mmCIF file of C-alpha atoms in Angstrom:
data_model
loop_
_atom_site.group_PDB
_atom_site.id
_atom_site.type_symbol
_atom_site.label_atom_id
_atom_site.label_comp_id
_atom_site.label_asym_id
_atom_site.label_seq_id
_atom_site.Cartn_x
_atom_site.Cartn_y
_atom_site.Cartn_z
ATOM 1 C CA UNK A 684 104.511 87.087 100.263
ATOM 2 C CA UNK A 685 103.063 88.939 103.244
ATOM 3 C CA UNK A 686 106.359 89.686 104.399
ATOM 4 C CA UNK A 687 107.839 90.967 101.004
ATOM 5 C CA UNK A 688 104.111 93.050 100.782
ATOM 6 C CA UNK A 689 104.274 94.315 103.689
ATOM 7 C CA UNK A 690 108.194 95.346 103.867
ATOM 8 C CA UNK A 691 107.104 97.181 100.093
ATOM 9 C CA UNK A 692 104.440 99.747 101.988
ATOM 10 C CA UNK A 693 106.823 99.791 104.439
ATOM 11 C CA UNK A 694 109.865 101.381 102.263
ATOM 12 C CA UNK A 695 107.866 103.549 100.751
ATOM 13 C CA UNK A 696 106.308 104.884 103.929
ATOM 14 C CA UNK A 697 110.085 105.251 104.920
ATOM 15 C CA UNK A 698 110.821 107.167 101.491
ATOM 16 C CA UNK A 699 108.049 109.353 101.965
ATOM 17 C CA UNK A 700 108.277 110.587 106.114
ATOM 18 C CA UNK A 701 112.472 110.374 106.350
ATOM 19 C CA UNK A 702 115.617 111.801 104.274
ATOM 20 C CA UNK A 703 117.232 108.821 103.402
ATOM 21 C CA UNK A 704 120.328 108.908 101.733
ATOM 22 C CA UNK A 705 121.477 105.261 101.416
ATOM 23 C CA UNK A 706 120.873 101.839 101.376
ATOM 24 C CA UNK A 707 122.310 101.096 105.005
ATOM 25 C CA UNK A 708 120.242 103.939 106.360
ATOM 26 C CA UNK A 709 117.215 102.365 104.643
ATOM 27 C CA UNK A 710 117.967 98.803 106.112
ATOM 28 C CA UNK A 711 118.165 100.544 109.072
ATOM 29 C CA UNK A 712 115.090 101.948 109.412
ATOM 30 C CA UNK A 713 113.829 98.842 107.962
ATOM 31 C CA UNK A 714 115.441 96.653 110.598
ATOM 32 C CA UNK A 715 113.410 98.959 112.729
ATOM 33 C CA UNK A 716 109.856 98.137 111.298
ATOM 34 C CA UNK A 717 111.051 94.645 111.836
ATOM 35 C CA UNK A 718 112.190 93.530 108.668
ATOM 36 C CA UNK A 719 115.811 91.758 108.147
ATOM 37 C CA UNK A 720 116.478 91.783 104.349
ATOM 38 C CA UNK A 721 119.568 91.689 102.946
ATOM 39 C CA UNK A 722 121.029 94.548 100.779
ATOM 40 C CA UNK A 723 120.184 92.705 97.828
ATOM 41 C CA UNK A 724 116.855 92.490 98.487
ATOM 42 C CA UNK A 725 116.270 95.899 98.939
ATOM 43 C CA UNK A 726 117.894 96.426 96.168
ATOM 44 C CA UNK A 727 115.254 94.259 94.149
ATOM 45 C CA UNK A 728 112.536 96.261 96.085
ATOM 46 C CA UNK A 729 113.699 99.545 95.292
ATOM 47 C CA UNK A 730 113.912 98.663 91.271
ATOM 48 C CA UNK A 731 110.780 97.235 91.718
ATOM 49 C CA UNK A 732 109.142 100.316 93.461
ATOM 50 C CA UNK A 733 110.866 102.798 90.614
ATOM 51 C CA UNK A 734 112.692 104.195 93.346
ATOM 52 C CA UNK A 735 115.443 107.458 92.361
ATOM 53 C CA UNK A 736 117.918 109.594 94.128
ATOM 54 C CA UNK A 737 117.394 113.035 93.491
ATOM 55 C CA UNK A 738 119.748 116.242 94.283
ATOM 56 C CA UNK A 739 118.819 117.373 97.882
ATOM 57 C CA UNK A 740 120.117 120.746 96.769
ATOM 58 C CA UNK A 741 123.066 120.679 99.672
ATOM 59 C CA UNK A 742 125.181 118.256 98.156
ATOM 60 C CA UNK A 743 123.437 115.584 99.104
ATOM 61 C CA UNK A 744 121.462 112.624 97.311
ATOM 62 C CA UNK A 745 117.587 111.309 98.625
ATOM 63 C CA UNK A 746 115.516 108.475 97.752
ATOM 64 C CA UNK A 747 112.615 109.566 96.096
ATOM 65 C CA UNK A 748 109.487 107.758 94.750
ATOM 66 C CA UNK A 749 108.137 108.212 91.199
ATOM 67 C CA UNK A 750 105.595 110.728 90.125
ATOM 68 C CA UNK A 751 102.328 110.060 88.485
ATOM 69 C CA UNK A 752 103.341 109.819 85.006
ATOM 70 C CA UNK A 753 106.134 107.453 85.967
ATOM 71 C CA UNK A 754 103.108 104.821 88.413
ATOM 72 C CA UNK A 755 101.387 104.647 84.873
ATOM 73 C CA UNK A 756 104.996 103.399 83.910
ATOM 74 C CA UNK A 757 105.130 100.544 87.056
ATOM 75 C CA UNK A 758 101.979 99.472 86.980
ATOM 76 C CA UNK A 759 102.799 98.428 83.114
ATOM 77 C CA UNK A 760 105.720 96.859 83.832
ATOM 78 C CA UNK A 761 104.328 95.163 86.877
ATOM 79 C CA UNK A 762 101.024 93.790 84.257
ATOM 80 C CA UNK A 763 104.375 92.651 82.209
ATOM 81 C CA UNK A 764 105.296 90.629 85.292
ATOM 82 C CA UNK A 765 102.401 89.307 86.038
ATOM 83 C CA UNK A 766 102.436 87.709 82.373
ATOM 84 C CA UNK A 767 105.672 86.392 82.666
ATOM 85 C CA UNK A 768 105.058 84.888 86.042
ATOM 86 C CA UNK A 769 101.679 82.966 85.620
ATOM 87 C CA UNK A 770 100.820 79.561 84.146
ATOM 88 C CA UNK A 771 97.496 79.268 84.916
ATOM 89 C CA UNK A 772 94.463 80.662 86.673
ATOM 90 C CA UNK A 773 91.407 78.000 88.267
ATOM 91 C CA UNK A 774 88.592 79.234 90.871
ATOM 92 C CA UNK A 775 85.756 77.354 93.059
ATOM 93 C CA UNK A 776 83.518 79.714 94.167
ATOM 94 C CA UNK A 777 85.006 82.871 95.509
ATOM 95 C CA UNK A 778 88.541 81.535 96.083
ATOM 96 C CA UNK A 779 91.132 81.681 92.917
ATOM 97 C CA UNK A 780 93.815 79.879 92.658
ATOM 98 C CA UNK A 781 97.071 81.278 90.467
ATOM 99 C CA UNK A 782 99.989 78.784 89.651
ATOM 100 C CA UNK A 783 103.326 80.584 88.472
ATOM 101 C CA UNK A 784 106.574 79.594 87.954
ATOM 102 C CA UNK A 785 108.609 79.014 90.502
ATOM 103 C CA UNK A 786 110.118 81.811 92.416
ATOM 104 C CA UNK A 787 107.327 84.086 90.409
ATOM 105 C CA UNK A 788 104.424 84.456 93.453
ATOM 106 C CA UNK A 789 105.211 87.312 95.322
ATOM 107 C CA UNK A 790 106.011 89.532 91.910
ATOM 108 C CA UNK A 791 102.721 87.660 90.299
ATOM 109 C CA UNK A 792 100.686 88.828 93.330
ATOM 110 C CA UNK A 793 102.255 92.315 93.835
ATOM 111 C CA UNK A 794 101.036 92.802 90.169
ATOM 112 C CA UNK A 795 97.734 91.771 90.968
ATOM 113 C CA UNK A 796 97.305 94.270 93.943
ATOM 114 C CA UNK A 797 98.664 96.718 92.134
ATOM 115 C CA UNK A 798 95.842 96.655 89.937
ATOM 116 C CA UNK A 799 93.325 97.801 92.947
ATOM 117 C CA UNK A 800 90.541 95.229 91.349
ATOM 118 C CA UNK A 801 87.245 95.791 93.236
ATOM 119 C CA UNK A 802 86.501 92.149 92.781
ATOM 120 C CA UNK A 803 89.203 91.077 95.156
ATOM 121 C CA UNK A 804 89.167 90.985 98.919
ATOM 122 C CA UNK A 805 92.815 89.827 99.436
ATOM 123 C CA UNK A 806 95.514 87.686 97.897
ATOM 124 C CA UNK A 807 97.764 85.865 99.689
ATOM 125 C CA UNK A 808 100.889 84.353 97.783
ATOM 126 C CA UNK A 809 102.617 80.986 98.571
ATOM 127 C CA UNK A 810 106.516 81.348 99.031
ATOM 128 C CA UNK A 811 106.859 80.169 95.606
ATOM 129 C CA UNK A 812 104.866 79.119 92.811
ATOM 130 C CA UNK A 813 100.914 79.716 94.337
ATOM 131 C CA UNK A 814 98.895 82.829 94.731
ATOM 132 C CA UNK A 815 94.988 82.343 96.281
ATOM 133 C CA UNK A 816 92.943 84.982 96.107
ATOM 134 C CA UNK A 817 89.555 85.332 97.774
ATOM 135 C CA UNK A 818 86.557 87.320 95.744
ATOM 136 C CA UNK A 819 84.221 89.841 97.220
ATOM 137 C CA UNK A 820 80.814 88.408 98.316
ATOM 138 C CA UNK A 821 78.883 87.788 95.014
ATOM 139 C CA UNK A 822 81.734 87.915 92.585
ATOM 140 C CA UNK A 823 81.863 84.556 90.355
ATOM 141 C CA UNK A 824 85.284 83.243 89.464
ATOM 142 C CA UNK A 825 84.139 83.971 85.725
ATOM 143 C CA UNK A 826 83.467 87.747 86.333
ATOM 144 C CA UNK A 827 86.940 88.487 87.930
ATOM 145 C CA UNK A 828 88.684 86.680 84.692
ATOM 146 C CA UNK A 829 86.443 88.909 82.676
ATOM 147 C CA UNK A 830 87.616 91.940 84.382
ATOM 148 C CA UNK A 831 91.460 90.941 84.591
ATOM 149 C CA UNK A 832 91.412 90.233 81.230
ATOM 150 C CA UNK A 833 90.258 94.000 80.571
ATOM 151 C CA UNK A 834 93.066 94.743 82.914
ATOM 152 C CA UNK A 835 95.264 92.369 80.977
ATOM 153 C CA UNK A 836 94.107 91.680 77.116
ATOM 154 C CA UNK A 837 96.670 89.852 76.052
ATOM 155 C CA UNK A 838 95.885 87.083 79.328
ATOM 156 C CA UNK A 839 94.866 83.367 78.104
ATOM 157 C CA UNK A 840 92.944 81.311 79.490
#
């Protein structure tokens, strides 16, 4: 999950300080940072991120990341995600534990810190089907499912 995380700030640093014109030159760059993801992947990543070509004005094509109006967009379909991927939610003290289904983690997760919650410190997602994530100091297990669940009204218990 770090890696997949990690390789998503990564792209859109990429997107923001380079032209980039394809997906090779992309994977490139990203083989660069350190990354080795197939195209596929980056495909995934880019759909994920909202990620568009738009006219460079010389005949040319750019990646481009999504405006304002269209983040409001993401960050609704990643809460969308995040309640497809989930089965359950459990804490002890400041550490939460969030089973998924399998293969649902890192897109679980990635919803999760999307949602910039001031109760959370840091997640870190399993390879599969386990997300922990440790609470700020004073923050009871109960008071970040209270404020997810303003984040995410249709959550159960």
């Amino acid at each position: 999950m770090k890696e997949r995380l990690s390789r998503l700030k990564i792209i859109r640093k990429l997107i923001k300080s380079y032209r980039i014109e394809s997906q090779e030159a992309l994977l490139g760059y990203l083989q660069k940072e350190g990354f080795e993801v197939t195209q596929a992947t980056l495909s995934r990543d880019l759909k994920l991120l909202k990620v568009g070509k738009l006219s460079d004005g010389h005949n040319g094509y750019v990646y481009t990341l999504p405006g304002e109006d269209e983040r409001q967009e993401s960050e609704q379909t990643l809460v969308q995600d995040f309640l497809r991927g989930y089965i359950s939610i459990d804490f002890s003290g400041n550490l939460v534990v969030i089973k998924t289904y399998s293969g649902h983690a890192d897109v679980v997760s990635a919803a999760l810190d999307a949602m910039a919650m001031d109760e959370i410190l840091g997640t870190v997602a399993g390879k599969d089907n386990c997300i922990f994530v440790c609470l700020r100091e004073g923050i009871t297990g109960d008071q970040f499912l209270d404020a997810l669940k303003l984040r995410i009204p249709e959550l159960e218990e």
